[in-house]
XYZ file of C-alpha atoms in Angstrom:
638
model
C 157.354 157.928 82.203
C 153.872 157.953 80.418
C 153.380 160.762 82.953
C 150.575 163.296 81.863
C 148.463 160.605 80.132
C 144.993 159.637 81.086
C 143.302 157.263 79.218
C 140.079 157.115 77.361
C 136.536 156.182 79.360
C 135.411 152.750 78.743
C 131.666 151.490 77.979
C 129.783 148.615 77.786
C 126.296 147.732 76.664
C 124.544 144.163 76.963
C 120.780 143.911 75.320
C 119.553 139.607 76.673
C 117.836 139.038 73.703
C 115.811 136.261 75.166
C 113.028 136.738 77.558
C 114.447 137.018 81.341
C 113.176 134.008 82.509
C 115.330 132.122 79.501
C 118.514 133.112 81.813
C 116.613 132.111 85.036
C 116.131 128.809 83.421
C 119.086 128.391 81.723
C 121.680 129.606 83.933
C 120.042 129.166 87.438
C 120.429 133.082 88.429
C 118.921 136.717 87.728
C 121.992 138.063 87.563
C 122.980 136.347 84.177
C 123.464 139.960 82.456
C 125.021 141.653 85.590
C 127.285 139.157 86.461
C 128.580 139.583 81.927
C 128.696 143.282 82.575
C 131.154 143.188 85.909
C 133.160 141.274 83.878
C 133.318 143.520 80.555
C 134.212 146.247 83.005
C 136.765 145.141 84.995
C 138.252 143.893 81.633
C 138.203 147.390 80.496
C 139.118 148.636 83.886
C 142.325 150.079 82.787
C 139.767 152.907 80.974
C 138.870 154.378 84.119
C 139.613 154.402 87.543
C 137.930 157.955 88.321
C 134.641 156.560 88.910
C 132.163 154.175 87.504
C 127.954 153.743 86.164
C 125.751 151.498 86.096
C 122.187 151.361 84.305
C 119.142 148.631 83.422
C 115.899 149.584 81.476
C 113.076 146.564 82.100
C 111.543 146.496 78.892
C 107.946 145.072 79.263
C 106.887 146.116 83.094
C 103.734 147.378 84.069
C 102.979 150.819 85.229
C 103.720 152.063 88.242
C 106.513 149.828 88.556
C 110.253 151.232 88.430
C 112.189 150.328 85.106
C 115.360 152.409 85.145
C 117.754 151.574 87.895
C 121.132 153.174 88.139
C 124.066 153.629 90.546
C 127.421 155.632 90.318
C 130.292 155.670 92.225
C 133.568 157.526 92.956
C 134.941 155.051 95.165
C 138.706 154.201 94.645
C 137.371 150.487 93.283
C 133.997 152.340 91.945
C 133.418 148.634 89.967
C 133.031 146.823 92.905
C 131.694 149.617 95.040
C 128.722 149.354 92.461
C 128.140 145.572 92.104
C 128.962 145.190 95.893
C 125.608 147.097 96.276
C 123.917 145.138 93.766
C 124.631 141.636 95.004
C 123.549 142.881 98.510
C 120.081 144.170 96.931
C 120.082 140.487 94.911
C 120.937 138.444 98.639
C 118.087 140.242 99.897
C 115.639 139.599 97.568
C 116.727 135.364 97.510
C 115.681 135.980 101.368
C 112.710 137.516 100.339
C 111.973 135.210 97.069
C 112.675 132.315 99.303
C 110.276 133.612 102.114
C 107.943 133.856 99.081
C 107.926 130.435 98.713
C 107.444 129.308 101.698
C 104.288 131.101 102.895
C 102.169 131.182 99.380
C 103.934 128.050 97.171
C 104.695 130.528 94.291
C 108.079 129.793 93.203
C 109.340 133.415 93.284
C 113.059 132.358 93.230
C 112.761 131.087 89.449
C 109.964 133.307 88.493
C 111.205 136.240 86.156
C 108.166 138.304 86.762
C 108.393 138.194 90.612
C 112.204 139.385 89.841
C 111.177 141.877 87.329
C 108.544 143.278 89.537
C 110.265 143.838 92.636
C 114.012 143.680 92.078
C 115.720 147.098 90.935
C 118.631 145.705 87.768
C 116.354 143.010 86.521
C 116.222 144.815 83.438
C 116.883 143.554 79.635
C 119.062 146.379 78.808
C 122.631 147.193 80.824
C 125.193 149.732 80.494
C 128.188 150.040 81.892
C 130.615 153.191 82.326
C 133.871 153.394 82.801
C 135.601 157.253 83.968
C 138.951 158.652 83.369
C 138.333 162.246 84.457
C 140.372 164.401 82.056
C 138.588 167.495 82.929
C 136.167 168.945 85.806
C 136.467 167.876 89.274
C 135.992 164.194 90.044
C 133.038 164.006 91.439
C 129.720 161.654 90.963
C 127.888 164.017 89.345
C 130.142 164.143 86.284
C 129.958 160.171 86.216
C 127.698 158.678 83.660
C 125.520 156.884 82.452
C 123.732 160.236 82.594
C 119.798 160.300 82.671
C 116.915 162.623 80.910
C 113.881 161.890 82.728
C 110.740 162.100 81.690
C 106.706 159.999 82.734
C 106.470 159.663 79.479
C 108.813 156.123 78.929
C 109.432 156.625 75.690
C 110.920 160.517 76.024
C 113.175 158.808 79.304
C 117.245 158.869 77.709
C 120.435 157.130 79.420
C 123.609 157.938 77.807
C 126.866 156.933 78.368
C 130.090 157.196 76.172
C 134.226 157.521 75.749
C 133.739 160.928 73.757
C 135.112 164.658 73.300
C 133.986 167.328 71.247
C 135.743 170.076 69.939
C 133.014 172.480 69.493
C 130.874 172.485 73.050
C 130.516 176.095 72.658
C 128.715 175.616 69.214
C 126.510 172.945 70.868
C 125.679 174.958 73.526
C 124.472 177.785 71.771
C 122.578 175.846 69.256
C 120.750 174.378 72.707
C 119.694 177.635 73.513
C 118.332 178.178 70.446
C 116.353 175.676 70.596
C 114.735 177.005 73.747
C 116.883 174.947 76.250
C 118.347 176.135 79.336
C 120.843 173.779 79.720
C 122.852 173.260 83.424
C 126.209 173.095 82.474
C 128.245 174.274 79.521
C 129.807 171.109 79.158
C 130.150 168.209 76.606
C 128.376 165.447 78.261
C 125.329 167.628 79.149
C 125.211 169.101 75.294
C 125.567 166.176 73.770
C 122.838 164.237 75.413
C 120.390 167.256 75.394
C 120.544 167.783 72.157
C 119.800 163.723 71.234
C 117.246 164.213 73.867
C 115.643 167.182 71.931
C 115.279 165.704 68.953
C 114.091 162.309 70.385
C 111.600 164.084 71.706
C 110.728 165.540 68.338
C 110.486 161.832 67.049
C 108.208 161.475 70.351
C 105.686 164.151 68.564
C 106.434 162.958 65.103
C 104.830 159.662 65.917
C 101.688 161.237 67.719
C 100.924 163.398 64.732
C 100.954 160.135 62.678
C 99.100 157.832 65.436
C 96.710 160.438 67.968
C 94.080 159.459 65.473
C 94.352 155.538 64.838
C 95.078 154.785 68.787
C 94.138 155.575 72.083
C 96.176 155.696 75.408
C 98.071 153.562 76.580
C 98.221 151.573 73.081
C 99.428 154.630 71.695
C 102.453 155.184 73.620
C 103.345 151.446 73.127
C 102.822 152.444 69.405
C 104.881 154.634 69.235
C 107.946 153.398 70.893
C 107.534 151.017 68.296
C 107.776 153.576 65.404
C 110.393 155.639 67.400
C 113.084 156.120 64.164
C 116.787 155.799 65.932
C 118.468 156.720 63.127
C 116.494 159.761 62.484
C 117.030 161.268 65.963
C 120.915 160.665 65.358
C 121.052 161.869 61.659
C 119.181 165.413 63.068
C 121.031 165.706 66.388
C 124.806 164.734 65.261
C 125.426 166.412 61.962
C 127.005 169.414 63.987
C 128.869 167.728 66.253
C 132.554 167.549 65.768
C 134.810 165.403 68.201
C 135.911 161.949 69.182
C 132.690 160.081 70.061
C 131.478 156.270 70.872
C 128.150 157.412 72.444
C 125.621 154.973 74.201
C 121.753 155.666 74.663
C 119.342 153.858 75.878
C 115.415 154.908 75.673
C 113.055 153.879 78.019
C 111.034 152.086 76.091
C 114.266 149.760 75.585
C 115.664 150.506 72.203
C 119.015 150.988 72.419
C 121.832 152.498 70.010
C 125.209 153.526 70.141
C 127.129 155.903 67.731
C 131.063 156.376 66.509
C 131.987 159.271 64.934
C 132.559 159.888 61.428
C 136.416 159.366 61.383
C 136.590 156.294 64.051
C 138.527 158.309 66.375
C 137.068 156.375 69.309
C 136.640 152.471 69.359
C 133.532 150.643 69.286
C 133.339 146.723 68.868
C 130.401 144.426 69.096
C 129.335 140.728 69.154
C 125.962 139.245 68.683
C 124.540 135.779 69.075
C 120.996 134.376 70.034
C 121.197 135.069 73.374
C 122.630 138.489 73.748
C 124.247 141.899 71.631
C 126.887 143.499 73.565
C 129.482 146.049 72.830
C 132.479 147.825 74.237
C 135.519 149.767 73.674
C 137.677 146.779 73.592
C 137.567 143.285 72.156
C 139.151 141.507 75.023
C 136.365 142.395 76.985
C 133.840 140.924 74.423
C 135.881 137.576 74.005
C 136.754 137.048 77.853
C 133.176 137.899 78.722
C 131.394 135.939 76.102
C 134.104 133.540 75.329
C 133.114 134.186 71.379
C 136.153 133.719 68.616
C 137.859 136.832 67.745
C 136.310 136.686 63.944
C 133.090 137.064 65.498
C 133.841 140.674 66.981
C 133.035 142.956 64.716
C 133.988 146.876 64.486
C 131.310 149.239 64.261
C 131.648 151.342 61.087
C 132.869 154.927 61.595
C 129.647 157.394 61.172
C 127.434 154.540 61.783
C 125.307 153.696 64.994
C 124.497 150.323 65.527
C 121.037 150.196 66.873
C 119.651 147.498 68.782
C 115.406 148.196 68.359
C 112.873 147.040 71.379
C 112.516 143.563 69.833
C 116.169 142.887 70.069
C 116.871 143.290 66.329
C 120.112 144.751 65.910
C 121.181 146.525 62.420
C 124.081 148.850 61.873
C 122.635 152.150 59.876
C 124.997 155.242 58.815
C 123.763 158.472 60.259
C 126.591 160.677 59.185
C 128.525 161.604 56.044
C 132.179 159.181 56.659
C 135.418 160.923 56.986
C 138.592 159.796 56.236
C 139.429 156.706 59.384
C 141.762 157.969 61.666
C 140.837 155.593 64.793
C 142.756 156.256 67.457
C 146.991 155.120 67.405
C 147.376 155.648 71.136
C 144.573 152.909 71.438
C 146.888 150.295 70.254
C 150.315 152.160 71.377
C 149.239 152.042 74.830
C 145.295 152.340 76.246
C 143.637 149.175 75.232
C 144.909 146.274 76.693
C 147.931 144.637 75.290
C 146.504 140.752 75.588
C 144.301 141.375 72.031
C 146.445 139.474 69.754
C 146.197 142.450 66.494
C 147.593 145.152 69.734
C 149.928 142.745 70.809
C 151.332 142.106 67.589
C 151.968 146.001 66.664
C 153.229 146.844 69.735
C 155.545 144.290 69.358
C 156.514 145.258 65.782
C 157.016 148.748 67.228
C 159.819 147.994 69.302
C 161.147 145.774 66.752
C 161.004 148.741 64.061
C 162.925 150.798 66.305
C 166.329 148.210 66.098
C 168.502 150.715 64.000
C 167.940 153.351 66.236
C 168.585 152.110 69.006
C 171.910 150.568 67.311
C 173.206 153.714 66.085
C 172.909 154.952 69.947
C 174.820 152.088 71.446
C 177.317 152.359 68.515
C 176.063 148.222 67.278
C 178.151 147.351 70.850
C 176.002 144.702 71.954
C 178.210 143.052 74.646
C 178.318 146.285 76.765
C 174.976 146.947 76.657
C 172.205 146.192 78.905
C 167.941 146.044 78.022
C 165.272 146.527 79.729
C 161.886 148.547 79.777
C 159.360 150.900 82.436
C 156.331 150.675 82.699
C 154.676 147.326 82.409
C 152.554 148.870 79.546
C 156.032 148.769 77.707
C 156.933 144.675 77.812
C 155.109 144.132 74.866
C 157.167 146.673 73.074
C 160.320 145.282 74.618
C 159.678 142.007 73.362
C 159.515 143.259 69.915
C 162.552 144.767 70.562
C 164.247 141.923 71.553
C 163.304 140.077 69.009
C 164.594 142.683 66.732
C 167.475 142.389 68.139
C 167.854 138.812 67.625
C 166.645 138.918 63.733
C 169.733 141.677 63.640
C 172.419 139.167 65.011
C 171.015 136.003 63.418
C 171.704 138.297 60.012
C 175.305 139.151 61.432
C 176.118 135.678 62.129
C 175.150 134.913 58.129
C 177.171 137.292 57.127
C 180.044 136.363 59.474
C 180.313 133.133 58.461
C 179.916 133.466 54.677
C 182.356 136.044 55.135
C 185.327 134.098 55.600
C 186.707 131.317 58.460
C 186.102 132.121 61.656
C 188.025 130.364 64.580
C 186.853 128.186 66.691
C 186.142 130.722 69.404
C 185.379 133.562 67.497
C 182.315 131.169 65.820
C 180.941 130.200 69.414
C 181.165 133.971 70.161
C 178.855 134.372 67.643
C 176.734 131.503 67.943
C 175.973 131.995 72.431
C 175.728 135.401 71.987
C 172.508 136.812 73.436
C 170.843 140.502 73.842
C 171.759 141.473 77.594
C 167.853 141.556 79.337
C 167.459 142.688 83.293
C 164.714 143.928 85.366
C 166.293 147.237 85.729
C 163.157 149.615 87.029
C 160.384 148.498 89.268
C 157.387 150.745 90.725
C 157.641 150.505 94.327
C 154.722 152.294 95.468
C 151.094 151.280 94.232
C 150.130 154.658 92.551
C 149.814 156.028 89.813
C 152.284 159.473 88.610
C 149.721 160.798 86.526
C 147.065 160.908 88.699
C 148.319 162.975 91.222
C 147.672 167.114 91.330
C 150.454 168.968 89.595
C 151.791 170.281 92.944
C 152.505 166.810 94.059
C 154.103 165.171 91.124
C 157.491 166.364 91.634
C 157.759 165.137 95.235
C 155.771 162.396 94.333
C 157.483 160.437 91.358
C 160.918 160.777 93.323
C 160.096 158.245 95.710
C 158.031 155.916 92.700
C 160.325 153.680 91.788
C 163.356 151.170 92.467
C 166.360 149.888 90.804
C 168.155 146.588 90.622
C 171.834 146.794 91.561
C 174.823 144.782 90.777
C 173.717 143.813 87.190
C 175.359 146.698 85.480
C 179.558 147.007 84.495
C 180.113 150.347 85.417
C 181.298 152.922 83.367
C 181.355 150.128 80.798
C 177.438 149.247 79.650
C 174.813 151.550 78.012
C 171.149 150.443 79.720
C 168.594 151.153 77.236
C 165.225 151.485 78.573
C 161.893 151.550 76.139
C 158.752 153.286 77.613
C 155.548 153.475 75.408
C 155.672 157.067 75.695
C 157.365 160.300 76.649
C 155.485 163.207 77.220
C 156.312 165.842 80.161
C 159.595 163.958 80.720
C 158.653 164.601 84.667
C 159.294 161.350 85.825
C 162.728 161.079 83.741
C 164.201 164.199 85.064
C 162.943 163.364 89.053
C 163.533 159.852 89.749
C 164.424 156.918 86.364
C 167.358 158.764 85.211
C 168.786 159.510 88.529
C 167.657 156.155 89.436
C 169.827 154.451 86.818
C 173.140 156.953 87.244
C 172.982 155.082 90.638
C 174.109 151.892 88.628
C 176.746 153.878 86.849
C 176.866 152.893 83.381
C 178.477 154.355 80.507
C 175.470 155.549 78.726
C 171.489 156.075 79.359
C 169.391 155.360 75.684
C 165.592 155.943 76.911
C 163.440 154.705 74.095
C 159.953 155.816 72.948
C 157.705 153.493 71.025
C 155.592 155.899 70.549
C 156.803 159.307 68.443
C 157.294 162.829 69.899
C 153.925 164.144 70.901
C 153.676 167.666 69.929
C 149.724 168.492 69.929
C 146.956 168.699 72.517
C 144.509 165.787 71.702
C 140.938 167.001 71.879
C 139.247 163.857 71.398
C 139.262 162.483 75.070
C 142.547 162.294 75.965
C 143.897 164.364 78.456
C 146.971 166.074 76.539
C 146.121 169.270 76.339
C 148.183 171.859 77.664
C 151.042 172.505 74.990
C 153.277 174.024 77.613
C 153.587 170.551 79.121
C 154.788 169.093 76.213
C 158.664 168.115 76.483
C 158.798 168.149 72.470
C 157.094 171.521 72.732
C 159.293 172.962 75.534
C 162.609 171.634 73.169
C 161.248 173.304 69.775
C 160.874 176.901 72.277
C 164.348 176.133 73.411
C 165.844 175.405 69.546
C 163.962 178.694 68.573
C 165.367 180.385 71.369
C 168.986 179.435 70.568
C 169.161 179.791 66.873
C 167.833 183.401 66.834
C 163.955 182.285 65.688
C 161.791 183.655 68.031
C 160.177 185.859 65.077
C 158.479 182.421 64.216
C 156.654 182.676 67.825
C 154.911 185.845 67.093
C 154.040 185.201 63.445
C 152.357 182.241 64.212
C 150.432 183.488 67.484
C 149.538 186.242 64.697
C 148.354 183.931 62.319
C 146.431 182.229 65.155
C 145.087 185.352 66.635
C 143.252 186.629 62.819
C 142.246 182.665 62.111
C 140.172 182.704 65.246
C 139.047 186.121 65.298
C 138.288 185.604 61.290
C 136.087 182.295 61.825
C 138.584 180.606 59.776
C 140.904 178.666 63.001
C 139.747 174.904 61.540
C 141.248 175.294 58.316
C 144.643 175.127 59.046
C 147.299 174.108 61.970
C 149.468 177.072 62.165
C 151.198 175.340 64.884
C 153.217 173.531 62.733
C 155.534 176.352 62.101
C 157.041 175.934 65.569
C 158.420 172.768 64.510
C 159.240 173.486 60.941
C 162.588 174.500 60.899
C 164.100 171.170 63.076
C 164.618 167.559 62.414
C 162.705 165.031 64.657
C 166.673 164.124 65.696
C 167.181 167.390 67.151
C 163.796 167.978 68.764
C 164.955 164.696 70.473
C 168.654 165.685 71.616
C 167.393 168.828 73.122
C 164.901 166.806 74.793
C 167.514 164.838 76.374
C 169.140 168.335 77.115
C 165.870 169.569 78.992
C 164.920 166.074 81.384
C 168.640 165.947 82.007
C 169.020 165.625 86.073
C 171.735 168.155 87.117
C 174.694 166.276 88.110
C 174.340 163.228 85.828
C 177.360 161.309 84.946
C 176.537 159.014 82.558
C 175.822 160.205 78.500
C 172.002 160.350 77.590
C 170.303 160.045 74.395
C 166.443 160.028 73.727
C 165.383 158.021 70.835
C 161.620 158.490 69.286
C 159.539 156.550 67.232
C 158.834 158.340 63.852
C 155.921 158.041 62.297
C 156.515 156.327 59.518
C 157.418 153.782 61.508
C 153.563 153.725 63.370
C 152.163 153.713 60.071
C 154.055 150.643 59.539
C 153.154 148.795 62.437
C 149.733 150.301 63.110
C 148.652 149.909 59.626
C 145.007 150.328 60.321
C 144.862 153.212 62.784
C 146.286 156.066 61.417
C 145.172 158.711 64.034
C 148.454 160.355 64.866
C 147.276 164.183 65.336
C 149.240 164.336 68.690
C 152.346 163.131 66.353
C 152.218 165.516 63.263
C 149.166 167.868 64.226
C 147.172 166.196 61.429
C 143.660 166.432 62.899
C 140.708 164.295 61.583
C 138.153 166.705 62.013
C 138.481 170.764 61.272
C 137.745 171.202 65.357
C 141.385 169.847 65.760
C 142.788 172.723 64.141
C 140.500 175.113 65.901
C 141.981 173.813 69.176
C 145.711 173.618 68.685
C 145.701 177.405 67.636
C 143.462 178.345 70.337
C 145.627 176.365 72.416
C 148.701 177.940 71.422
C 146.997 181.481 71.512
C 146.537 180.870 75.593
C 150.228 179.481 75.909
C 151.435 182.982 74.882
C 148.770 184.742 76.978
C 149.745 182.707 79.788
C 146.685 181.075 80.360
C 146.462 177.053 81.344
C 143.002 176.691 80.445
C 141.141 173.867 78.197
C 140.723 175.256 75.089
C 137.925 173.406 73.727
């Protein structure tokens, strides 16, 4: 039912503090800082499953010896594909280490150097990458971490990072201003190009200052030393405008990694004697590290936490804040549900939608029947349930101060419990949203299975919470006919999350307005009541804003919506995924956004919800994006 959705990319960095051959001693294996890394990425596997990266930087090698290793992969496990060719490359060189041994005495098997010298991923610094491909063809290519390569070490760049930006056209141009010819017209190219330019610019700043104080090669070690992070970001990211967590590593072994301004996209980090790792997600820190919660901390929006070739780690601002609007679909439904602050708002979400879902079902309890699709929803229902239990726990006060109830009547009250089954199961191991648009239809017909012989036909309602509803595909083709099998009076499908209206041009791929139910059902309302006019003004309005220069100051988009309440935007929905020939009655029920606020205290991005976008870009895309629905044209517009 969350069928157009694809999630955010994942990262994760590691910098071993410590020497390497602390971890040989200590924990009795070179792979101390892979083996951390395979974990924080399968924990954040849910962030990607369109392909994978993997980088090291060595920090102190000597010339002529490789110290940037990195493999990709668009393998349908592309984690494992990855570290399954890294253990074989570590098996080989135990052989070898072993063989080492045995014919000169040197103990190359706990000997960092011998690792470090001939074993690729030996390195100090690791990144890790994690693809959902919302855009471009999926191919390994288009995987990061990408790489800028240069002889001189300090000039080399890796970057990684869960990001969109609004303006790649801007970027672009300002590349080839520069003097660039860049390959691509695309974000992940710009954006790492243009930190590349001006970290090359540092690069010269530093030989000005030093060509005269130091000769070769103390120089260059000099000046990776001076090399000012924070500089390179302030010049190269004051233009950009987007969703960003971005993740460089030089390769002289200085690391950094950069949210933007408004906290659209999660960054969280840990740091202890040993190590400084970050990643999108705190479960991944604390499973990984096994570090207490308090000890994870959030980098700040507009700040870059920068991790320096010594292993000193400071977090520095290196853009004007702006108002936080991090991300609500991060804690509705990307980030895994088993952090105890997600757990506990997605849980209050399906609690805060009890009167709702009341109203619907008319408060009859005994006929009615709970459950929830897709497993990204339990959390939700369990809030929900709970909800449901704080509602009759208040009508058995009232009951009972009420007046005398009989005997019966007061056990009634007392057994009674919410109706739960296991109503909806997926019964094929794929997943809807992934599949071309061609395919979908046939596809998510043939999804998913039903339980029989739990329901009282033509007696109970069934309401079923999902964490989202956004094309309303998979209602229309399979779970609502799926569920008129069971015959019940009434079908209540429940959103946790509210109606999404807006592309998302931050990195998550929602961005065709057309594909919008909520959209589709405003056309439809405008359609009916003799409002069409509204159509035209606002593509006008659109039209002179971008030709004007003026698109990011306002959402003209709104308009569409304007003249409806969110109640009937959500009973024409139910009119529009309505299978032809249903029996039973059908309401949709939405989360409003009040109601986020409420439980999400503390991420207030909800653009997608009430086309209130944290950076001017936003508005730039929504009307350019509804410009090209009235053309016709199903194209990215940013």
């Amino acid at each position: 039912m969350s069928d157009s959705i694809k999630h955010e990319c994942g990262i994760a960095l590691i910098r071993l503090r410590k020497p390497f051959q602390h971890y040989l001693d200590k924990y009795k294996t070179p792979t101390y800082g892979l083996s951390k890394l395979y974990l924080m990425m399968e924990k954040q596997v849910n962030r990607g499953q369109d392909g994978a990266g993997v980088a090291n930087i060595k920090i102190n090698v000597k010339p002529g010896h490789r110290y940037i290793s990195r493999y990709r992969s668009v393998e349908p496990q592309a984690v494992a594909d990855i570290f399954g060719k890294i253990n074989k490359k570590f098996a080989k060189a135990q052989k070898l280490a072993k063989a080492v041994k045995r014919e000169t005495g040197i103990d190359a098997v706990h000997d960092a150097d011998w690792w470090q010298e001939n074993v690729a991923f030996t390195g100090e610094v690791l990144l890790g990458h994690l693809r959902y491909g919302t855009h471009g063809q999926n191919e390994i290519e288009n995987c990061h971490p990408m790489l800028r390569q240069n002889n001189w070490r300090s000039r080399n760049l890796v970057m990684a990072g869960n990001f969109n930006m609004t303006n790649v056209d801007d970027l672009f141009n300002k590349l080839v201003s520069l003097g660039q010819h860049p390959k691509e017209k695309v974000d992940t190219v710009t954006v790492m190009e243009k930190i590349g330019h001006f970290l090359d610019e540092e690069n010269q700043r530093q030989f000005g200052k030093y060509k005269d104080q130091y000769e070769n090669p103390e120089l260059s070690d000099i000046i990776a030393q001076e090399i000012d992070l924070k500089r390179v970001l302030e010049r190269s990211c004051k233009d950009f405008d987007g969703g960003y967590a971005m993740v460089g590593m030089t390769g002289y072994g200085a690391s950094f990694v950069a949210r933007d301004p408004a906290g659209i996209r999660p960054a969280y980090y840990y740091v202890d004697e040993e190590v400084a790792v970050v990643a999108s997600e705190k479960q991944a820190i604390k499973t990984s590290f096994n570090c207490a919660y308090d000890q994870i901390k959030e980098i700040t929006p507009g700040h870059a936490l920068i991790i320096d070739i010594q292993g000193e780690v400071k977090e520095v601002p290196f853009i004007d804040r702006l108002e936080q609007k991090s991300c609500s679909f991060e804690r509705i439904y990307f980030s895994r549900g088993s952090d105890p602050d997600i757990y506990h708002e997605r849980k209050k979400l399906g609690q805060l939608l009890i009167p709702q879902i009341l109203s619907e079902v008319h408060h009859d309890l005994k006929n009615t029947v709970f459950s929830y699709i897709p497993n990204t929803a339990e959390t939700a229902f369990l809030g929900m349930i709970d909800g449901l239990e704080d509602h009759l726990a208040k009508e058995r006060k009232k009951a009972i101060m009420d007046g005398i109830l009989f005997e019966q009547e007061l056990e009634e009250l007392l057994t009674f419990r919410p109706r739960v089954e296991k109503l909806i199961s997926k019964d094929v191991k794929v997943r809807t949203f992934i599949t071309s648009d061609d395919q979908r239809d046939d596809m998510v017909a043939h999804v998913y299975d039903t339980t029989y012989e739990v329901i009282n036909k033509d007696v109970d309602s069934v309401v079923i919470i999902d964490d989202s509803i956004v094309r309303g595909t998979t209602l229309e083709k399979s779970i609502l006919k799926l569920l008129d099998k069971l015959s019940p009076k009434k079908i209540v499908i429940v959103s946790s999350a509210p109606q999404i209206r807006y592309p998302d041009c931050y990195g998550i791929d929602m961005s065709k307005m057309k594909e919008f139910v909520a959209f589709r059902a405003a056309l439809a309302l405008l359609q009916e009541r003799g409002l069409e006019h509204i159509l035209d003004e606002v593509n006008l309005r659109c039209l002179n804003a971008l030709e004007n220069g003026t698109a990011e100051e306002e959402n003209f988009v709104k308009a569409i919506y304007a003249p409806f309440t969110d109640d009937e935007i959500s009973d024409k929905i139910a009119e529009i995924v309505r299978p032809k020939g249903l029996k039973a009655e059908l309401s949709i029920v939405y989360q409003t956004v009040a109601n986020l606020s409420v439980a999400c205290p503390d991420h207030l991005g909800d653009w997608y919800f009430t086309g209130n976008f944290p950076t001017p870009g936003g508005n730039q895309v929504v009307n350019k994006s509804f410009v090209n629905f009235m053309k016709g044209i199903e194209v990215r517009a940013y």
